[in-house]
Coordinates of C-alpha atoms and ligand atoms in Angstrom, one line a residue:
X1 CA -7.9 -11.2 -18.3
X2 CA -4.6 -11.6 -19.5
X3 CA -2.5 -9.5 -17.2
X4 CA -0.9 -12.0 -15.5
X5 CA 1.5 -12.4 -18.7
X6 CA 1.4 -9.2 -20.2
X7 CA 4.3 -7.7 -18.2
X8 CA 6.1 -10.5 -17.1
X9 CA 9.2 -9.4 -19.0
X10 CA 9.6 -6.6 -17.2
X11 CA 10.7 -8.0 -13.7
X12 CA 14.6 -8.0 -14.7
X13 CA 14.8 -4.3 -14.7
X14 CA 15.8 -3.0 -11.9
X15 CA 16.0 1.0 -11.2
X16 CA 19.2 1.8 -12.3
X17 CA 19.4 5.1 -10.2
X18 CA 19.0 5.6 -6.8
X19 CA 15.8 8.2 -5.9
X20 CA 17.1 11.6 -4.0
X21 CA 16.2 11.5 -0.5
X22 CA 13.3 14.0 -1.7
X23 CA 12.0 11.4 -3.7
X24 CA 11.8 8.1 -1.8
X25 CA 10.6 6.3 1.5
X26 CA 14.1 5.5 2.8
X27 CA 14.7 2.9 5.7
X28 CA 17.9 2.9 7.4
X29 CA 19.1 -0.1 9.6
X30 CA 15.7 -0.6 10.6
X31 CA 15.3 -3.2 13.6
X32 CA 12.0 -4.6 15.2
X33 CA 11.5 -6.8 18.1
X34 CA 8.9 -8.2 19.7
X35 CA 8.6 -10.2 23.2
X36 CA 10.6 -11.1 25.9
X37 CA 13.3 -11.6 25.4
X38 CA 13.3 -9.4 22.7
X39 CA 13.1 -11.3 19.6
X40 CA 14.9 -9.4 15.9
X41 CA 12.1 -9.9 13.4
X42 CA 13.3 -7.3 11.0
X43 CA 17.3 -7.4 11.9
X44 CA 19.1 -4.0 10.7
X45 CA 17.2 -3.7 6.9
X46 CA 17.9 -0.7 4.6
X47 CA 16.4 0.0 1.9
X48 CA 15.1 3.2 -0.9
X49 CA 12.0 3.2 -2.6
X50 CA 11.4 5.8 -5.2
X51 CA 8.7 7.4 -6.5
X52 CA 6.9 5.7 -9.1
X53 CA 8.9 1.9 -8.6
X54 CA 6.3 -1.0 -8.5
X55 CA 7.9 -3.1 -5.9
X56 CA 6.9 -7.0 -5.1
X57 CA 7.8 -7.7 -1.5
X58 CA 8.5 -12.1 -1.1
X59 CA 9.2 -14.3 1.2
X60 CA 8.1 -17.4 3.3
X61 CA 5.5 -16.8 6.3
X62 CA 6.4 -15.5 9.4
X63 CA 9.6 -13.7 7.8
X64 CA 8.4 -9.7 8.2
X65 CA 7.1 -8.9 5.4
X66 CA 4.0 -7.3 6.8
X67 CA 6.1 -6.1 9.8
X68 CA 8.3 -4.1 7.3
X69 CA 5.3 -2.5 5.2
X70 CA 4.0 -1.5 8.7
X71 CA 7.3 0.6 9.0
X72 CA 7.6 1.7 6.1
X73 CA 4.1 3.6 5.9
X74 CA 4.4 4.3 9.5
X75 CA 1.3 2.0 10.4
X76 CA 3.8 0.8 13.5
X77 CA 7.1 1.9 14.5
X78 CA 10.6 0.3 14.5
X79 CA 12.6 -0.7 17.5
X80 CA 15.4 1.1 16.2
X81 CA 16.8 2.8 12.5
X82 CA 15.5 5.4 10.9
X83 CA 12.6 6.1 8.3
X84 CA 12.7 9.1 5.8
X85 CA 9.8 10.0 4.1
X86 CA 10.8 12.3 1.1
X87 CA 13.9 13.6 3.4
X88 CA 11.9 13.9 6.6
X89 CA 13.0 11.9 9.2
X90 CA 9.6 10.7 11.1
X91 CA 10.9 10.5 14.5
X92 CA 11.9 14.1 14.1
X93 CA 8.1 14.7 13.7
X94 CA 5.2 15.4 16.2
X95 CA 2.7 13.1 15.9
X96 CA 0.4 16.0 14.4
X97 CA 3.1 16.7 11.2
X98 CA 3.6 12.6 10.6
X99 CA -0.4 12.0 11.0
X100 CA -0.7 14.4 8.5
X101 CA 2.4 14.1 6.2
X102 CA 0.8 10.4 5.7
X103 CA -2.0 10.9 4.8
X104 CA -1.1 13.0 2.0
X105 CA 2.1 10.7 1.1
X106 CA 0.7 6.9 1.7
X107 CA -1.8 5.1 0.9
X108 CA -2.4 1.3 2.4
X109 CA -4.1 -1.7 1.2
X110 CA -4.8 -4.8 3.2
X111 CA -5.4 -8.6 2.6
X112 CA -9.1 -8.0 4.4
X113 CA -10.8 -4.4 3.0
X114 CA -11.7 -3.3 6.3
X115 CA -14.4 -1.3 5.0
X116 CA -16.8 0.6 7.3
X117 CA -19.8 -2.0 7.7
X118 CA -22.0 1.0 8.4
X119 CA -20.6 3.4 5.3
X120 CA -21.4 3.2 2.0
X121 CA -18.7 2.5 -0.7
X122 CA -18.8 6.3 -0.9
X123 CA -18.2 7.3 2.3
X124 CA -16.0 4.4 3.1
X125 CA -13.8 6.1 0.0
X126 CA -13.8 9.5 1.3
X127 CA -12.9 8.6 5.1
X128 CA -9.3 9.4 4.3
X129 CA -10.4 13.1 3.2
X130 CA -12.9 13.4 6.3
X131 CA -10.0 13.5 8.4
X132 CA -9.0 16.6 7.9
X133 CA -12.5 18.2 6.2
X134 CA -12.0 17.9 2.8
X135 CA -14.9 14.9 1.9
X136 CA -16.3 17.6 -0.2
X137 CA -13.5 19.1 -2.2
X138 CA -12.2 15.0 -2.6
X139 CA -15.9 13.7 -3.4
X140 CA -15.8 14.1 -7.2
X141 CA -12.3 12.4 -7.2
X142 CA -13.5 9.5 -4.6
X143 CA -16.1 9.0 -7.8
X144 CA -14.2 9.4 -10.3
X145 CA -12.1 6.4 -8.7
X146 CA -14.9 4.0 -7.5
X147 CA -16.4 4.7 -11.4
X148 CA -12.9 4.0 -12.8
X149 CA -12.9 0.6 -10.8
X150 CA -16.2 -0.5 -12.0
X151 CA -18.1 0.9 -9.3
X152 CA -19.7 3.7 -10.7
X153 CA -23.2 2.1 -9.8
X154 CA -22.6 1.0 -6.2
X155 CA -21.3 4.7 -4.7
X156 CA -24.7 4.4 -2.2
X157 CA -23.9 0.5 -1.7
X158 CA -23.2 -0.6 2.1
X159 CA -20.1 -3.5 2.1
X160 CA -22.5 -6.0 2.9
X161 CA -24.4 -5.4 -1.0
X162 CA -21.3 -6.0 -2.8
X163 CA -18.6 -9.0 -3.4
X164 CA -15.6 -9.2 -1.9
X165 CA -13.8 -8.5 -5.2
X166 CA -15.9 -5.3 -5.2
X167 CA -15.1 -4.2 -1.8
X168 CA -11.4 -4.6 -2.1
X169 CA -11.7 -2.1 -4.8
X170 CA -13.6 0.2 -3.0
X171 CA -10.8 -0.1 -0.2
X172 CA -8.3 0.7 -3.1
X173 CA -10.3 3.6 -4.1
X174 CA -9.9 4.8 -0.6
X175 CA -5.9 4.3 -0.1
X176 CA -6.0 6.7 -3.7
X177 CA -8.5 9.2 -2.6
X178 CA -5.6 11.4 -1.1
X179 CA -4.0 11.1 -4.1
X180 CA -0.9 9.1 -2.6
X181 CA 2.7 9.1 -4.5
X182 CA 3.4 5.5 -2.3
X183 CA 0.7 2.5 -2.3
X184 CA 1.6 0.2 0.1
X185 CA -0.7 -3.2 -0.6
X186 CA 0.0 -6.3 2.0
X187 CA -0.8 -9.4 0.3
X188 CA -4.2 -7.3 -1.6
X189 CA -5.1 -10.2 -3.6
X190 CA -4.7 -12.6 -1.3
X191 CA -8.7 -13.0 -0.1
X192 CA -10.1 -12.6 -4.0
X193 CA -10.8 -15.2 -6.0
X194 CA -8.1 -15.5 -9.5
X195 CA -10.6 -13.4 -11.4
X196 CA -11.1 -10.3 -9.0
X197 CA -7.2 -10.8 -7.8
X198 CA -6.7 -10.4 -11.7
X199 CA -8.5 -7.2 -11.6
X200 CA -7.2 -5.9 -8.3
X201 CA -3.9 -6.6 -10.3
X202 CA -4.7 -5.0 -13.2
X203 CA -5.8 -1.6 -11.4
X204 CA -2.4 -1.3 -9.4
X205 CA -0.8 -1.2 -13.0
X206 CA -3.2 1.3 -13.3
X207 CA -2.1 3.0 -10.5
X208 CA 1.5 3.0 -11.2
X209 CA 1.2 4.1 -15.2
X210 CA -1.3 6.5 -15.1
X211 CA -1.6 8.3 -11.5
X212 CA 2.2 7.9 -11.1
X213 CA 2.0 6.3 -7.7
X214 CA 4.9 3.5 -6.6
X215 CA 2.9 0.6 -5.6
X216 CA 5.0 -1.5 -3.1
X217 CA 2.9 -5.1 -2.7
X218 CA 3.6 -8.1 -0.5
X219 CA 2.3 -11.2 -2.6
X220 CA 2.5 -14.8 -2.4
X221 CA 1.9 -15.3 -6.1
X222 CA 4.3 -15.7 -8.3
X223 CA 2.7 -14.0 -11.4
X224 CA 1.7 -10.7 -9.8
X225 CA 5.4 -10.8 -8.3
X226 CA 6.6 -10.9 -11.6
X227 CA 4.4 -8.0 -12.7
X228 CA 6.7 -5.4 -10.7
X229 CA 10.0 -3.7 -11.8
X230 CA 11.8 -4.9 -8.6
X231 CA 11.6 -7.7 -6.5
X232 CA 13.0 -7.6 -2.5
X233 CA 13.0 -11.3 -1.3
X234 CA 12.8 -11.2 2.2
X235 CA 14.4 -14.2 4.4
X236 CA 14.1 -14.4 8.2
X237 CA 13.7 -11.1 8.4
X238 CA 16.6 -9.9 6.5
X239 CA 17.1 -8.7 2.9
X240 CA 18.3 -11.3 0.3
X241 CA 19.3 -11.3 -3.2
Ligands
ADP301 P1 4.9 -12.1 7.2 O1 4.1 -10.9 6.9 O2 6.2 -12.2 6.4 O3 4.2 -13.4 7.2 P2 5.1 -10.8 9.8 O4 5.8 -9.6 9.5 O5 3.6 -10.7 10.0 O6 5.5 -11.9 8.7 O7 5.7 -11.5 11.1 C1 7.1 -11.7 11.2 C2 7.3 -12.4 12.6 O8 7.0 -11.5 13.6 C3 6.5 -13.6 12.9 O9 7.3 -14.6 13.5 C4 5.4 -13.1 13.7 O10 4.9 -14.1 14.5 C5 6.1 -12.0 14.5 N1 5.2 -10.9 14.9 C6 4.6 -10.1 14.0 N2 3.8 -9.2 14.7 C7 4.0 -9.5 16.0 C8 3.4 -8.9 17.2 N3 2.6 -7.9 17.2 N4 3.8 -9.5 18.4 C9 4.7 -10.5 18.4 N5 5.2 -11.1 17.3 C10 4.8 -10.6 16.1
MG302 MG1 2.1 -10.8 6.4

C-alpha cells in the first residue's frame, strides 16, 4: 500500500502561521469535568486549528483525547472556555444556528462506523444532507464519494453485506457528504485490520490534498501519526510538547 512511508518526512513541519479567527476551530482555556467531585479531565487547553492542517492527536489512554475532539466539533460541551468556530463563538449560538453551522463546518469519524443497520450505504451517506432536505441535491456527490472510496458497486448494500473496512468508508463518505472544511476522526483506524486502516489512511490524505478539508485524527499508531503536518501530544489531559 505503501502510504505508511510515503509521507513520513513531512511530520516536522509545523504551520508556521497562525489561521485568522475566520479560518480556524479555536479553543480557549477549555476545561471539562466529570463526577463528583468534579474531576479536570481536559484542565484549561488552548489551541487553533486552521483550515486545511492534518493534525494527529496522541497520547496514553484515559488522557482526553476523545473528550477534546468531542469539544472541538461540538459533539459535547466544555465545563468552561470558549470554542470559536470560524470567529463564532458557539455558546453565543442557539442551538438551531450551532446545529446547523455544524453540519455545514464538521464532519466526524468514529473508531466503530455507526452506520444505520437498516440504510443502505447510500442512504447511510446522505443522512447528513436529510437533515435539512437536501438528500437530493447531495445524492450525486454522496456517489461520487462512496465511488471514489471503492464503493461504487455497494450504493444499495445494507452494513451487514459489506466488511468492516468497507463500512468505515462509507461512514467517511458520510462525515464528507456536507462537504466539511474540518474532519474530525477519533481513533478511525482503530477497528480495521492493517490493510483497510492503510486505505482508510490513504483516503484522509485524500481528503486533505484534494477536497481541502483539515483532518484532525486521534491515532494510537505511530505511522499514521507521522503522516500529519502537526502532532499535539496530549498528557493527563493537558497539552505537551
Ligand atoms: P482518551 O480518548 O484519551 O482515551 P477520554 O477523553 O475518553 O480519553 O477520557 C479521558 C478521561 O475522562 C478518562 O479518565 C475517562 O474515564 C474520563 N471520562 C470520559 N468521558 C467520561 C464521562 N462521560 N463520564 C465520566 N468520565 C469520563
Ligand atoms: Mg478515546
Amino acid at each position: 500500500m505503501g502510504v505508511r512511508k510515503k509521507s513520513s518526512g513531512l511530520s516536522a513541519r509545523a504551520s508556521a502561521t497562525e489561521p485568522s479567527a475566520g479560518e480556524c476551530i479555536e479553543a480557549r482555556n477549555l476545561i471539562k469535568s466529570f463526577g463528583e467531585p468534579p474531576v479536570n479531565v481536559l484542565k484549561s487547553v488552548s489551541l487553533k486549528i486552521g483550515r486545511g492542517e492534518f493534525v494527529s492527536i496522541i497520547g496514553r489512554s484515559g488522557s482526553g483525547k476523545s473528550t477534546l475532539l468531542y469539544m472541538l466539533s461540538g459533539l459535547d460541551t466544555p465545563s468552561s472556555g470558549e470554542i470559536l468556530i470560524e470567529g463564532k463563538n458557539i455558546n453565543a449560538l442557539s442551538r438551531t444556528e450551532f446545529n446547523y453551522l455544524r453540519n455545514r463546518t464538521i464532519g466526524f469519524v468514529f473508531q466503530f462506523h455507526y452506520l444505520l443497520p437498516e440504510l443502505t450505504l447510500l442512504e447511510n451517506a446522505l443522512m447528513p444532507a436529510r437533515k435539512y432536505g437536501d438528500h437530493r441535491t447531495r445524492e450525486p456527490y454522496a456517489k461520487e464519494l462512496l465511488a471514489a472510496f471503492g464503493l461504487g458497486d455497494k450504493f444499495g448494500r445494507y452494513p451487514s453485506q459489506v466488511s468492516g473496512g468497507e463500512s468505515q468508508r462509507a461512514a467517511v463518505a458520510r462525515a464528507l457528504v456536507m462537504e466539511p472544511r474540518y474532519l474530525f476522526a477519533d481513533e478511525p483506524t482503530g477497528n480495521l485490520d492493517t490493510v483497510n486502516g492503510d486505505i482508510v489512511m490513504e483516503l484522509f490524505q485524500k481528503i486533505n490534498r484534494d477536497f481541502g478539508a483539515a483532518v484532525i485524527m486521534v491515532t494510537h499508531d505511530p505511522d499514521f501519526a507521522e503522516m500529519a503536518r502537526r502532532k499535539i501530544h496530549i498528557v493527563d489531559g493537558a497539552l505537551a510538547d
